[in-house]
PDB file of C-alpha atoms in Angstrom:
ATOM      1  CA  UNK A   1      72.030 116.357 104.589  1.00 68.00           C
ATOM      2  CA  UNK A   2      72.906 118.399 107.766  1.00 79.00           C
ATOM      3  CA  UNK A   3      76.128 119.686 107.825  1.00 89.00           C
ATOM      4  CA  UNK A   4      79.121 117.388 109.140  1.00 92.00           C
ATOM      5  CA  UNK A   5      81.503 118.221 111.468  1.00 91.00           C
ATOM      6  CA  UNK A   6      84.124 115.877 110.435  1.00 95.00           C
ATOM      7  CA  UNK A   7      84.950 112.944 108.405  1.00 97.00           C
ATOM      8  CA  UNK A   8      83.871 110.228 111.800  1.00 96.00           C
ATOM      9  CA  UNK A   9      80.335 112.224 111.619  1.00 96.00           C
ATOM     10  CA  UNK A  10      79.618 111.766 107.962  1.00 96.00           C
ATOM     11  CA  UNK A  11      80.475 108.211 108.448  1.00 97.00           C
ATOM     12  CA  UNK A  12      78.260 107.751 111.879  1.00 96.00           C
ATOM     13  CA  UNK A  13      75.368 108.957 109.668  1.00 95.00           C
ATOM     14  CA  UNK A  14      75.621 106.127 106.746  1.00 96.00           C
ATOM     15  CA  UNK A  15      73.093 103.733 106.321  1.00 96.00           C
ATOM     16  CA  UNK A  16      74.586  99.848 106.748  1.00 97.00           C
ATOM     17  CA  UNK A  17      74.548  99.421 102.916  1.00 97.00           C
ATOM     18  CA  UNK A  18      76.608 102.584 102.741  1.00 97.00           C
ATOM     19  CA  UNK A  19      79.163 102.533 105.464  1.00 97.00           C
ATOM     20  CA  UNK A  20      80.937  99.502 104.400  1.00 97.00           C
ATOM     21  CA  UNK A  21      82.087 100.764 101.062  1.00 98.00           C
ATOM     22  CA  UNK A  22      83.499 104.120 102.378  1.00 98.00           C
ATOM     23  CA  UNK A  23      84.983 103.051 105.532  1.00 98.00           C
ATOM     24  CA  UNK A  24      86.890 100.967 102.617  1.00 98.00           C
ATOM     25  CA  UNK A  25      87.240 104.299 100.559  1.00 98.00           C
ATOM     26  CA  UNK A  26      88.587 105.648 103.783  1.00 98.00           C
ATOM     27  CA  UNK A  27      91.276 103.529 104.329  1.00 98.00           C
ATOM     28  CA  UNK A  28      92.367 103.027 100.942  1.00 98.00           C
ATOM     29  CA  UNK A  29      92.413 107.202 101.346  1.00 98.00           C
ATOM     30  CA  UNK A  30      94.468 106.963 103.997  1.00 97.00           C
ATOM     31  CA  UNK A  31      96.853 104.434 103.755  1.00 98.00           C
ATOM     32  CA  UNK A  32      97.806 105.802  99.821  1.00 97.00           C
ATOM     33  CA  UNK A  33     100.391 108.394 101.208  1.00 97.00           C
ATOM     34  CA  UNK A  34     101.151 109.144 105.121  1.00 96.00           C
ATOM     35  CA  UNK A  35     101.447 113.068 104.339  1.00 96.00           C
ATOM     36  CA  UNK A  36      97.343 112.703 103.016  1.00 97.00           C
ATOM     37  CA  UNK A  37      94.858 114.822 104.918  1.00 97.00           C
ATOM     38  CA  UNK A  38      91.605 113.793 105.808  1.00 98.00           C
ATOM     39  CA  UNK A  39      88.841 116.915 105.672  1.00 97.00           C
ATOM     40  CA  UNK A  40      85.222 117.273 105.129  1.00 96.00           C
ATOM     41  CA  UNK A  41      84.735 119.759 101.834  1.00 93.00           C
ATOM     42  CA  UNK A  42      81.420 120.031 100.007  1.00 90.00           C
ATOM     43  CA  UNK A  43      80.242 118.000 103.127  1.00 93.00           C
ATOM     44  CA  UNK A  44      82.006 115.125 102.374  1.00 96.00           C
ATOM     45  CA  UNK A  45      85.316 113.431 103.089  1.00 98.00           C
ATOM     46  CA  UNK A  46      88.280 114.676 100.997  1.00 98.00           C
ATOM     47  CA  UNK A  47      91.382 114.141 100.927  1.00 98.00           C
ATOM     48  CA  UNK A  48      94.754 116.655 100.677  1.00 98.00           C
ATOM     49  CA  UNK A  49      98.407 117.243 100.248  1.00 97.00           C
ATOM     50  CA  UNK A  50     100.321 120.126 100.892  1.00 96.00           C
ATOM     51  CA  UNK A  51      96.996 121.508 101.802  1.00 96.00           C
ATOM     52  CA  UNK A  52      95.639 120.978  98.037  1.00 97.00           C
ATOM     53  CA  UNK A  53      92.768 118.782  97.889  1.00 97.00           C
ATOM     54  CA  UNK A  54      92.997 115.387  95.948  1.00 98.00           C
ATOM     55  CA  UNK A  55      90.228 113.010  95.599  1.00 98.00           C
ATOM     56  CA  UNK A  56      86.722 113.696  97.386  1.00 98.00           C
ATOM     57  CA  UNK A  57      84.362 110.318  98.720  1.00 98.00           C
ATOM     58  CA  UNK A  58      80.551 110.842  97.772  1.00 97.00           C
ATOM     59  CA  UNK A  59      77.798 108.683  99.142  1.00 96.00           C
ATOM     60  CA  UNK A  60      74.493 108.413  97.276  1.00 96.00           C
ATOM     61  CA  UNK A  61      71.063 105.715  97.887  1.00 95.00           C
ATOM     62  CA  UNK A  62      72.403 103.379  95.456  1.00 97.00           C
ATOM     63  CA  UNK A  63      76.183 104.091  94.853  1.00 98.00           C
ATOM     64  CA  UNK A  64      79.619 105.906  96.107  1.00 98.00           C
ATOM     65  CA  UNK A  65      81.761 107.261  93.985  1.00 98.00           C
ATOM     66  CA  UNK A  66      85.306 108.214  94.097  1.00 98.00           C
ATOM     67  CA  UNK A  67      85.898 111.977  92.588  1.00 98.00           C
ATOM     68  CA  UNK A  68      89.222 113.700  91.399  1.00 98.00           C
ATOM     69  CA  UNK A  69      89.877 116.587  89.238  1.00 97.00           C
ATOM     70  CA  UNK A  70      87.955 116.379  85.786  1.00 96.00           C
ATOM     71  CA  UNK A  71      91.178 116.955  84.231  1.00 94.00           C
ATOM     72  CA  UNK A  72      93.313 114.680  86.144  1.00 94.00           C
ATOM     73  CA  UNK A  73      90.951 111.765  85.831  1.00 96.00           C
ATOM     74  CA  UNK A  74      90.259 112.461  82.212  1.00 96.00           C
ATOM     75  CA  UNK A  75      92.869 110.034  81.084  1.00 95.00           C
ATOM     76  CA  UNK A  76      92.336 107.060  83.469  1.00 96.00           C
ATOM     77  CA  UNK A  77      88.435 106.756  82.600  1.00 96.00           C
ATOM     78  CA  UNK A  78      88.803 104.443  79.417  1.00 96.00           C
ATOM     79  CA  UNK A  79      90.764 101.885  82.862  1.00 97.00           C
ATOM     80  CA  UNK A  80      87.226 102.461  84.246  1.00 97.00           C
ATOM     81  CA  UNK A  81      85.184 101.800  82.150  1.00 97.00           C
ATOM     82  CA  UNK A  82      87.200  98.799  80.303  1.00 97.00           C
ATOM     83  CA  UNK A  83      87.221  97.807  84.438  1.00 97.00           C
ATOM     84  CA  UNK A  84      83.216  97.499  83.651  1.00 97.00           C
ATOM     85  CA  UNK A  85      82.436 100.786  85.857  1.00 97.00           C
ATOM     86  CA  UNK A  86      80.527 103.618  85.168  1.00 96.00           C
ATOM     87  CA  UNK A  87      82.631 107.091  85.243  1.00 97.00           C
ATOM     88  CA  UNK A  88      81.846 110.573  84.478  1.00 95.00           C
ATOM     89  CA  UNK A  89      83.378 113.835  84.493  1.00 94.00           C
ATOM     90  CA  UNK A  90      85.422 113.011  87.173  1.00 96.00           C
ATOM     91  CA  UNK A  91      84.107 110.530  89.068  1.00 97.00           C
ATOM     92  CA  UNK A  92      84.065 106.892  89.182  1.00 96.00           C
ATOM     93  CA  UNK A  93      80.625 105.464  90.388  1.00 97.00           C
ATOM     94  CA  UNK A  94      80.761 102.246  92.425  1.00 98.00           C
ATOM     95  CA  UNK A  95      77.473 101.013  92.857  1.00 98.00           C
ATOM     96  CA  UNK A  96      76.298  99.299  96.945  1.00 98.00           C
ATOM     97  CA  UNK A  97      75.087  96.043  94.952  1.00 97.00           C
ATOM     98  CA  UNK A  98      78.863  94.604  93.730  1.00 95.00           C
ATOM     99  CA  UNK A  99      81.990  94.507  94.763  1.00 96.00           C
ATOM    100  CA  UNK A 100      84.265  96.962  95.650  1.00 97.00           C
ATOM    101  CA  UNK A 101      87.340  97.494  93.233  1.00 98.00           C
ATOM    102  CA  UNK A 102      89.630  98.185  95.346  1.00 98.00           C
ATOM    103  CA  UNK A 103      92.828  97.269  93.347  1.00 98.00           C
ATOM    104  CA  UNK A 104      91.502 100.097  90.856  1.00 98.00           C
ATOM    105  CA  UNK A 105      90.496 102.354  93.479  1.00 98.00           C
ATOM    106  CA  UNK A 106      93.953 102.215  94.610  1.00 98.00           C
ATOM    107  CA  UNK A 107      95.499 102.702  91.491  1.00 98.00           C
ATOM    108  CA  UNK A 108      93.119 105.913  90.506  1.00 98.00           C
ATOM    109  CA  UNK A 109      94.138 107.543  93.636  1.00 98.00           C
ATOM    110  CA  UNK A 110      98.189 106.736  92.989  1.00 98.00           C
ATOM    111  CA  UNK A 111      97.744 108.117  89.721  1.00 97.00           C
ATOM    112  CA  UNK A 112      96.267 111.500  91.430  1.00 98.00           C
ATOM    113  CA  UNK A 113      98.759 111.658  93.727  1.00 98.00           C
ATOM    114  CA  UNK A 114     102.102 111.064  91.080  1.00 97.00           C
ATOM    115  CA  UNK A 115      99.977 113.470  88.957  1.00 96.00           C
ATOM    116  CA  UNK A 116      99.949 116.173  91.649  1.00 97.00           C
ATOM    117  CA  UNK A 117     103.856 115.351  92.796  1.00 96.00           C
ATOM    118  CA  UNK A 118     104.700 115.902  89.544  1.00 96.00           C
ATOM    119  CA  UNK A 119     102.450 118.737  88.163  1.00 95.00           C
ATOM    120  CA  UNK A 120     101.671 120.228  91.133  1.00 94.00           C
ATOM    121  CA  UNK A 121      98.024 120.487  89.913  1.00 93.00           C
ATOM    122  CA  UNK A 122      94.992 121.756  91.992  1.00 93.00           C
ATOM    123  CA  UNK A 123      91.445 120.981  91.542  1.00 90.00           C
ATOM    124  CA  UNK A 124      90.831 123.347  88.716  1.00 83.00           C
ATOM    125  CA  UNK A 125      93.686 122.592  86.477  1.00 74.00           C
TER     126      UNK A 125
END
């Protein structure tokens, strides 16, 4: 994938399949905290406070996912999967072919940010 310029680029290039699921992620991104910065790392859109990145959105053919901190997310994957989604080290895989959970997708990203208010946590730990 070419290199993006900004978060409105990486979404201009989705496919239709694609687009509506991470304009969602977007939003839900956005509207979690008013002090949240929107960025492009690792070519995709990510989100920070206090100039500490959060939670990254990751497109893929068949599914998005929604990635935070291994060690951050670590305890909210059992919600995941017992929500009937696939995670991983990480990440929380939301395939183009169901709905999106947005209720949980909200939740995972309030638990990242009342992890980081209260830890202070980066990426690596």
């Amino acid at each position: 994938m070419p290199k993006r310029v900004d978060v409105d680029d990486f979404m201009a290039h989705l496919d239709d399949v694609q687009r509506p699921f991470l304009e969602r992620l977007r939003a839900l991104s956005l509207a979690a905290d008013p002090d949240v910065v929107e960025t492009v790392h690792w070519n995709q859109p990510a989100y920070l406070k206090d100039g500490v990145r959060q939670w990254v959105l990751q497109a893929y053919k068949k599914h998005c996912s929604l990635r935070f901190p291994p060690h951050q997310f670590a305890a909210h994957r059992a919600e995941v999967e017992a929500a009937g989604f696939e995670a991983g080290e990480g990440f929380l895989k939301l395939p183009y072919d169901g709905e999106l959970p947005e209720d949980l997708c909200a939740r995972l990203i309030g638990y990242r940010l009342d992890d980081f208010a209260a830890t202070g946590s980066t990426w690596n730990g």
